Amino acid sequence: MKFKHSLYILPLSLSFALLAAEPSWRTLVEDGLHDPTSPAIGVLQEPASALSLLPPDTTGNQVSWIRALREGYIEPRTNILPETKIEVLDMDIIMEKTGELSLVMFPHKPHTEWLDCANCHDKIFVEKVDANPINMFAILSGEYCGQCHGAVAFPLTECNRCHSVARSSFTGKPGVQPISVSD
Amino acid sequence: MFKNGKCIFIAFILSLLATPIMVAAEYGDVLINNYSDEAGMRPVVFPHWFHRIRFRCKVCHADLGFKMEAGGNQINMLKIIDGEYCGACHNGEVAWAVENCDICHTGKPGQPTQVHQSTASKLTTTTKRKQAESVE
């Protein structure tokens, strides 16, 4: 009798475990944001139908947007005005004033693959190492990195994605790095 | 006290009651309600995820001049019809045109303008948020 029960329980618990591991997306009707009576329901694309096909991540849209772009899953347009300059910059900056946390490595490359220089410079960040009084209070209130991170780019609960260089292992000079350590 | 089945049923109902009604929009969804409620339209839901599959951030935030602030662009239908903001693409050429009112105006009425699922909103409690809103 007991053995019989375990036959049912095993596949059941396995499917539950799989469900827990798989990312899932709310439908538009049940997301609490859309009006379920809107005639657009059924016309608009459901998040799951697009996002489930992209490389997964654990937070935000549960999509690694950087990988989605680099690996060719998506090919988002770079410009709408023909005269727009497209500039991808491969330059890493190490910031050391992080208290006891790991140092922050800011990679220009993934940012400039999505953004224009003018999106950040000089409105949000002065284009000079150490010239910006960036701190977590300001970031959490939506300034500096917090303009995007915590709203559309990966959330601010992902400390280690920015604070990624261990203090003990870093022997170079903070600021602009000579060789790219991103990718 | 109760038979097992009853107990489970009651616990289920109680757990349903205890579950707060929460908005579980997609990360980065922007609800824009600058003028919609007043105009008797549903507020606009702007899905960042849908647009970033098709366009890089720079297209809207550099080329088209969208400020990175929910509700900060004072977009209205006149500007859109003139080809500004959403109207740069939603003109029947790049994307469907403005006569499809109900495809953008899809939000539940009465909601405040905001970016959904933001870290700031997740790290503050509902009470704190209500206090902050009442101060504003």
Short mmCIF file of C-alpha atoms in Angstrom, two decimals:
data_model
loop_
_atom_site.label_atom_id
_atom_site.label_comp_id
_atom_site.label_asym_id
_atom_site.label_seq_id
_atom_site.Cartn_x
_atom_site.Cartn_y
_atom_site.Cartn_z
CA MET A 1 0.00 0.00 0.00
CA LYS A 2 2.66 2.49 1.02
CA PHE A 3 4.76 1.59 -2.00
CA LYS A 4 1.76 2.27 -4.26
CA HIS A 5 1.40 5.77 -2.81
CA SER A 6 5.01 6.60 -3.39
CA LEU A 7 4.50 5.78 -7.06
CA TYR A 8 2.10 8.72 -7.27
CA ILE A 9 4.07 11.01 -5.02
CA LEU A 10 7.36 10.80 -6.91
CA PRO A 11 6.19 12.18 -10.28
CA LEU A 12 3.97 14.71 -8.47
CA SER A 13 6.80 16.11 -6.38
CA LEU A 14 9.07 16.11 -9.41
CA SER A 15 6.59 18.17 -11.42
CA PHE A 16 6.21 20.60 -8.50
CA ALA A 17 9.98 21.00 -8.29
CA LEU A 18 10.11 21.69 -12.02
CA LEU A 19 7.31 24.23 -11.72
CA ALA A 20 9.19 26.03 -8.96
CA ALA A 21 12.40 26.17 -10.99
CA GLU A 22 10.84 27.30 -14.27
CA PRO A 23 10.31 31.04 -14.64
CA SER A 24 6.69 32.01 -15.11
CA TRP A 25 4.91 35.18 -16.13
CA ARG A 26 1.51 36.50 -15.11
CA THR A 27 -1.04 36.84 -17.85
CA LEU A 28 -2.29 40.35 -18.63
CA VAL A 29 -5.72 39.54 -17.19
CA GLU A 30 -4.35 38.54 -13.82
CA ASP A 31 -1.49 41.03 -13.43
CA GLY A 32 -3.65 43.53 -11.54
CA LEU A 33 -2.48 46.33 -13.83
CA HIS A 34 -4.53 45.73 -16.96
CA ASP A 35 -8.29 46.14 -16.96
CA PRO A 36 -9.56 42.58 -17.53
CA THR A 37 -12.52 44.04 -19.44
CA SER A 38 -10.25 45.88 -21.89
CA PRO A 39 -10.84 44.87 -25.50
CA ALA A 40 -7.04 44.69 -25.90
CA ILE A 41 -6.86 41.52 -23.83
CA GLY A 42 -6.37 38.77 -26.35
CA VAL A 43 -4.94 41.25 -28.86
CA LEU A 44 -1.85 42.29 -26.90
CA GLN A 45 1.07 39.89 -26.73
CA GLU A 46 1.29 37.99 -23.45
CA PRO A 47 4.66 38.32 -21.63
CA ALA A 48 5.16 34.55 -21.44
CA SER A 49 4.80 34.06 -25.19
CA ALA A 50 7.83 36.26 -25.84
CA LEU A 51 9.90 36.14 -22.66
CA SER A 52 9.88 32.36 -22.30
CA LEU A 53 11.87 32.10 -25.56
CA LEU A 54 14.73 34.31 -24.33
CA PRO A 55 17.76 33.33 -22.20
CA PRO A 56 16.57 33.11 -18.59
CA ASP A 57 17.55 35.17 -15.57
CA THR A 58 16.40 35.01 -11.97
CA THR A 59 15.11 38.55 -11.53
CA GLY A 60 13.39 41.40 -13.35
CA ASN A 61 11.66 40.11 -16.46
CA GLN A 62 13.39 36.76 -15.81
CA VAL A 63 15.28 37.39 -19.02
CA SER A 64 18.97 38.04 -19.50
CA TRP A 65 18.59 40.96 -21.87
CA ILE A 66 22.36 41.22 -22.39
CA ARG A 67 22.57 37.61 -23.57
CA ALA A 68 19.37 37.93 -25.59
CA LEU A 69 20.98 40.74 -27.58
CA ARG A 70 24.52 39.32 -27.88
CA GLU A 71 23.42 35.84 -28.80
CA GLY A 72 21.03 37.09 -31.44
CA TYR A 73 17.75 36.04 -29.84
CA ILE A 74 16.54 39.58 -30.45
CA GLU A 75 17.60 42.25 -32.93
CA PRO A 76 16.21 45.49 -31.54
CA ARG A 77 16.54 48.53 -33.81
CA THR A 78 19.37 50.93 -32.95
CA ASN A 79 17.79 54.12 -34.24
CA ILE A 80 14.73 55.73 -35.72
CA LEU A 81 16.48 58.87 -36.94
CA PRO A 82 18.88 58.08 -39.80
CA GLU A 83 21.54 60.47 -38.52
CA THR A 84 21.88 58.77 -35.12
CA LYS A 85 25.45 57.75 -34.36
CA ILE A 86 25.87 54.24 -33.01
CA GLU A 87 28.81 54.02 -30.66
CA VAL A 88 29.68 50.94 -28.65
CA LEU A 89 32.46 51.61 -26.17
CA ASP A 90 34.48 48.82 -24.59
CA MET A 91 35.80 50.46 -21.44
CA ASP A 92 35.57 49.22 -17.88
CA ILE A 93 35.71 51.51 -14.86
CA ILE A 94 36.55 50.29 -11.37
CA MET A 95 35.08 52.28 -8.50
CA GLU A 96 36.72 51.77 -5.13
CA LYS A 97 34.68 53.89 -2.73
CA THR A 98 32.31 51.10 -1.77
CA GLY A 99 32.87 50.83 1.97
CA GLU A 100 33.68 47.24 2.77
CA LEU A 101 31.80 45.82 -0.18
CA SER A 102 33.48 44.47 -3.27
CA LEU A 103 34.60 47.07 -5.81
CA VAL A 104 32.18 48.13 -8.52
CA MET A 105 33.14 47.30 -12.09
CA PHE A 106 31.15 49.37 -14.56
CA PRO A 107 31.34 47.92 -18.09
CA HIS A 108 30.59 50.47 -20.82
CA LYS A 109 30.08 47.77 -23.43
CA PRO A 110 26.74 46.23 -22.42
CA HIS A 111 25.46 49.70 -21.58
CA THR A 112 26.40 51.24 -24.93
CA GLU A 113 24.94 48.26 -26.77
CA TRP A 114 21.56 49.47 -25.54
CA LEU A 115 22.03 53.15 -24.77
CA ASP A 116 23.37 56.32 -26.34
CA CYS A 117 26.30 58.15 -24.67
CA ALA A 118 23.97 61.13 -24.19
CA ASN A 119 21.58 59.08 -22.08
CA CYS A 120 24.09 59.19 -19.21
CA HIS A 121 26.66 61.88 -20.10
CA ASP A 122 26.68 64.49 -18.77
CA LYS A 123 23.14 64.67 -17.45
CA ILE A 124 23.37 61.75 -15.00
CA PHE A 125 27.13 61.16 -14.82
CA VAL A 126 29.91 63.67 -15.42
CA GLU A 127 32.29 62.07 -17.90
CA LYS A 128 35.20 61.93 -15.47
CA VAL A 129 36.42 59.30 -13.03
CA ASP A 130 35.66 60.21 -9.40
CA ALA A 131 33.63 63.26 -10.39
CA ASN A 132 30.26 61.72 -9.43
CA PRO A 133 29.20 61.41 -5.78
CA ILE A 134 27.43 58.09 -6.48
CA ASN A 135 26.07 56.38 -3.39
CA MET A 136 23.45 53.75 -2.62
CA PHE A 137 21.04 56.24 -0.99
CA ALA A 138 20.91 58.24 -4.21
CA ILE A 139 20.71 55.10 -6.35
CA LEU A 140 17.82 53.73 -4.30
CA SER A 141 15.99 57.04 -4.74
CA GLY A 142 16.30 56.67 -8.50
CA GLU A 143 19.36 58.79 -9.19
CA TYR A 144 22.58 57.75 -10.99
CA CYS A 145 22.47 53.98 -11.77
CA GLY A 146 19.01 53.95 -10.15
CA GLN A 147 17.55 55.78 -13.14
CA CYS A 148 17.40 52.39 -14.87
CA HIS A 149 18.54 49.75 -12.37
CA GLY A 150 15.61 49.02 -10.12
CA ALA A 151 13.10 50.12 -12.74
CA VAL A 152 13.84 48.44 -16.09
CA ALA A 153 17.42 47.18 -15.90
CA PHE A 154 18.23 44.46 -13.35
CA PRO A 155 16.97 45.30 -9.82
CA LEU A 156 18.98 46.84 -6.98
CA THR A 157 18.71 43.67 -4.93
CA GLU A 158 21.40 42.14 -7.18
CA CYS A 159 24.32 43.67 -5.22
CA ASN A 160 27.01 41.37 -6.59
CA ARG A 161 26.34 42.10 -10.22
CA CYS A 162 27.83 45.59 -9.74
CA HIS A 163 29.98 44.94 -6.69
CA SER A 164 31.73 42.23 -8.61
CA VAL A 165 35.46 42.64 -7.99
CA ALA A 166 36.78 41.31 -4.67
CA ARG A 167 38.87 43.91 -2.84
CA SER A 168 41.55 41.35 -2.01
CA SER A 169 41.94 40.12 -5.59
CA PHE A 170 42.22 43.55 -7.22
CA THR A 171 45.82 44.66 -7.65
CA GLY A 172 45.37 47.28 -10.35
CA LYS A 173 44.50 50.95 -10.19
CA PRO A 174 40.87 52.01 -9.83
CA GLY A 175 39.33 54.09 -12.60
CA VAL A 176 39.55 53.31 -16.31
CA GLN A 177 40.92 49.80 -16.80
CA PRO A 178 43.58 49.12 -19.43
CA ILE A 179 42.22 45.76 -20.61
CA SER A 180 38.59 44.75 -20.78
CA VAL A 181 37.58 42.40 -18.01
CA SER A 182 33.96 42.24 -19.11
CA ASP A 183 32.48 39.47 -21.29
CA MET B 1 -12.73 19.27 16.04
CA PHE B 2 -13.34 19.03 12.30
CA LYS B 3 -12.79 16.19 9.95
CA ASN B 4 -9.54 16.47 8.00
CA GLY B 5 -11.16 17.57 4.74
CA LYS B 6 -13.07 20.38 6.43
CA CYS B 7 -9.94 21.57 8.19
CA ILE B 8 -8.02 21.81 4.92
CA PHE B 9 -10.91 23.64 3.25
CA ILE B 10 -11.11 26.21 6.05
CA ALA B 11 -7.34 26.70 6.02
CA PHE B 12 -7.51 27.24 2.25
CA ILE B 13 -10.24 29.89 2.57
CA LEU B 14 -8.32 31.61 5.39
CA SER B 15 -5.14 31.66 3.32
CA LEU B 16 -7.06 33.21 0.43
CA LEU B 17 -8.36 35.93 2.74
CA ALA B 18 -4.86 36.57 4.10
CA THR B 19 -3.33 36.94 0.63
CA PRO B 20 -3.07 40.66 -0.07
CA ILE B 21 -4.39 41.80 -3.43
CA MET B 22 -1.23 42.78 -5.21
CA VAL B 23 -0.34 44.16 -8.59
CA ALA B 24 1.97 41.65 -10.23
CA ALA B 25 2.68 43.55 -13.41
CA GLU B 26 5.73 42.72 -15.52
CA TYR B 27 9.01 44.32 -14.39
CA GLY B 28 9.29 47.80 -15.89
CA ASP B 29 5.65 48.16 -16.93
CA VAL B 30 4.80 51.86 -16.72
CA LEU B 31 1.29 52.98 -15.84
CA ILE B 32 0.70 56.48 -17.21
CA ASN B 33 -2.31 58.29 -15.84
CA ASN B 34 -1.48 61.97 -16.26
CA TYR B 35 -4.72 62.83 -18.05
CA SER B 36 -6.55 59.55 -18.77
CA ASP B 37 -8.82 59.29 -15.72
CA GLU B 38 -9.99 62.88 -16.19
CA ALA B 39 -10.69 62.20 -19.85
CA GLY B 40 -12.71 59.09 -19.06
CA MET B 41 -10.17 56.80 -20.71
CA ARG B 42 -8.40 53.83 -19.19
CA PRO B 43 -4.85 54.81 -18.19
CA VAL B 44 -2.02 53.76 -20.52
CA VAL B 45 0.11 50.69 -19.82
CA PHE B 46 3.53 50.94 -21.43
CA PRO B 47 5.28 47.53 -21.44
CA HIS B 48 9.05 48.05 -21.50
CA TRP B 49 9.65 44.33 -22.11
CA PHE B 50 7.65 44.36 -25.35
CA HIS B 51 9.39 47.43 -26.70
CA ARG B 52 12.96 46.46 -25.77
CA ILE B 53 12.66 43.25 -27.75
CA ARG B 54 12.18 45.46 -30.81
CA PHE B 55 14.06 48.66 -29.98
CA ARG B 56 17.17 49.53 -27.97
CA CYS B 57 16.69 51.99 -25.08
CA LYS B 58 18.41 54.72 -27.10
CA VAL B 59 15.71 54.81 -29.79
CA CYS B 60 13.12 56.28 -27.42
CA HIS B 61 15.34 57.76 -24.74
CA ALA B 62 17.83 59.46 -27.09
CA ASP B 63 16.33 59.78 -30.58
CA LEU B 64 12.79 60.54 -29.42
CA GLY B 65 13.68 62.38 -26.22
CA PHE B 66 11.63 60.38 -23.71
CA LYS B 67 12.73 61.38 -20.19
CA MET B 68 13.47 58.43 -17.94
CA GLU B 69 10.69 59.32 -15.56
CA ALA B 70 7.25 57.78 -15.33
CA GLY B 71 4.75 60.45 -16.30
CA GLY B 72 7.55 62.97 -16.77
CA ASN B 73 6.98 63.55 -20.48
CA GLN B 74 3.52 65.17 -20.37
CA ILE B 75 2.50 63.14 -23.39
CA ASN B 76 -0.92 63.92 -24.80
CA MET B 77 -2.76 62.81 -27.91
CA LEU B 78 -2.07 66.07 -29.76
CA LYS B 79 1.68 65.49 -29.50
CA ILE B 80 1.29 61.85 -30.52
CA ILE B 81 -0.76 62.75 -33.58
CA ASP B 82 1.91 65.36 -34.40
CA GLY B 83 4.47 62.54 -34.52
CA GLU B 84 6.11 63.21 -31.17
CA TYR B 85 6.78 60.57 -28.48
CA CYS B 86 4.74 57.39 -29.17
CA GLY B 87 3.59 59.02 -32.43
CA ALA B 88 7.06 58.66 -33.94
CA CYS B 89 6.31 54.95 -34.47
CA HIS B 90 2.60 54.59 -33.76
CA ASN B 91 1.67 56.23 -37.04
CA GLY B 92 0.55 53.26 -39.10
CA GLU B 93 4.02 52.86 -40.60
CA VAL B 94 6.38 51.47 -37.95
CA ALA B 95 3.60 50.36 -35.62
CA TRP B 96 -0.19 50.55 -35.55
CA ALA B 97 -1.69 54.04 -35.59
CA VAL B 98 -3.45 56.21 -33.00
CA GLU B 99 -7.00 55.25 -33.85
CA ASN B 100 -6.47 52.03 -31.87
CA CYS B 101 -7.16 53.86 -28.58
CA ASP B 102 -7.98 50.74 -26.64
CA ILE B 103 -4.70 48.97 -27.32
CA CYS B 104 -2.66 51.51 -25.29
CA HIS B 105 -5.37 52.62 -22.88
CA THR B 106 -5.64 49.23 -21.20
CA GLY B 107 -5.01 49.91 -17.48
CA LYS B 108 -7.46 49.59 -14.63
CA PRO B 109 -8.85 53.09 -14.00
CA GLY B 110 -7.86 55.01 -10.90
CA GLN B 111 -4.26 53.82 -10.65
CA PRO B 112 -1.39 56.25 -10.01
CA THR B 113 1.35 56.90 -12.57
CA GLN B 114 4.32 54.68 -11.70
CA VAL B 115 6.89 52.12 -12.82
CA HIS B 116 5.77 48.72 -11.62
CA GLN B 117 7.88 46.18 -9.74
CA SER B 118 10.59 48.78 -9.03
CA THR B 119 13.12 47.93 -6.34
CA ALA B 120 12.12 51.01 -4.33
CA SER B 121 8.49 49.89 -4.22
CA LYS B 122 9.52 46.37 -3.23
CA LEU B 123 11.79 47.48 -0.39
CA THR B 124 9.21 49.72 1.27
CA THR B 125 6.14 48.43 3.06
CA THR B 126 2.65 49.39 1.98
CA THR B 127 2.22 51.50 5.12
CA LYS B 128 5.42 53.42 4.39
CA ARG B 129 4.33 53.96 0.80
CA LYS B 130 0.90 55.20 1.87
CA GLN B 131 2.56 57.60 4.34
CA ALA B 132 4.86 58.89 1.61
CA GLU B 133 1.93 59.29 -0.80
CA SER B 134 -0.14 61.22 1.76
CA VAL B 135 2.80 63.57 2.40
CA GLU B 136 3.04 64.27 -1.31
#
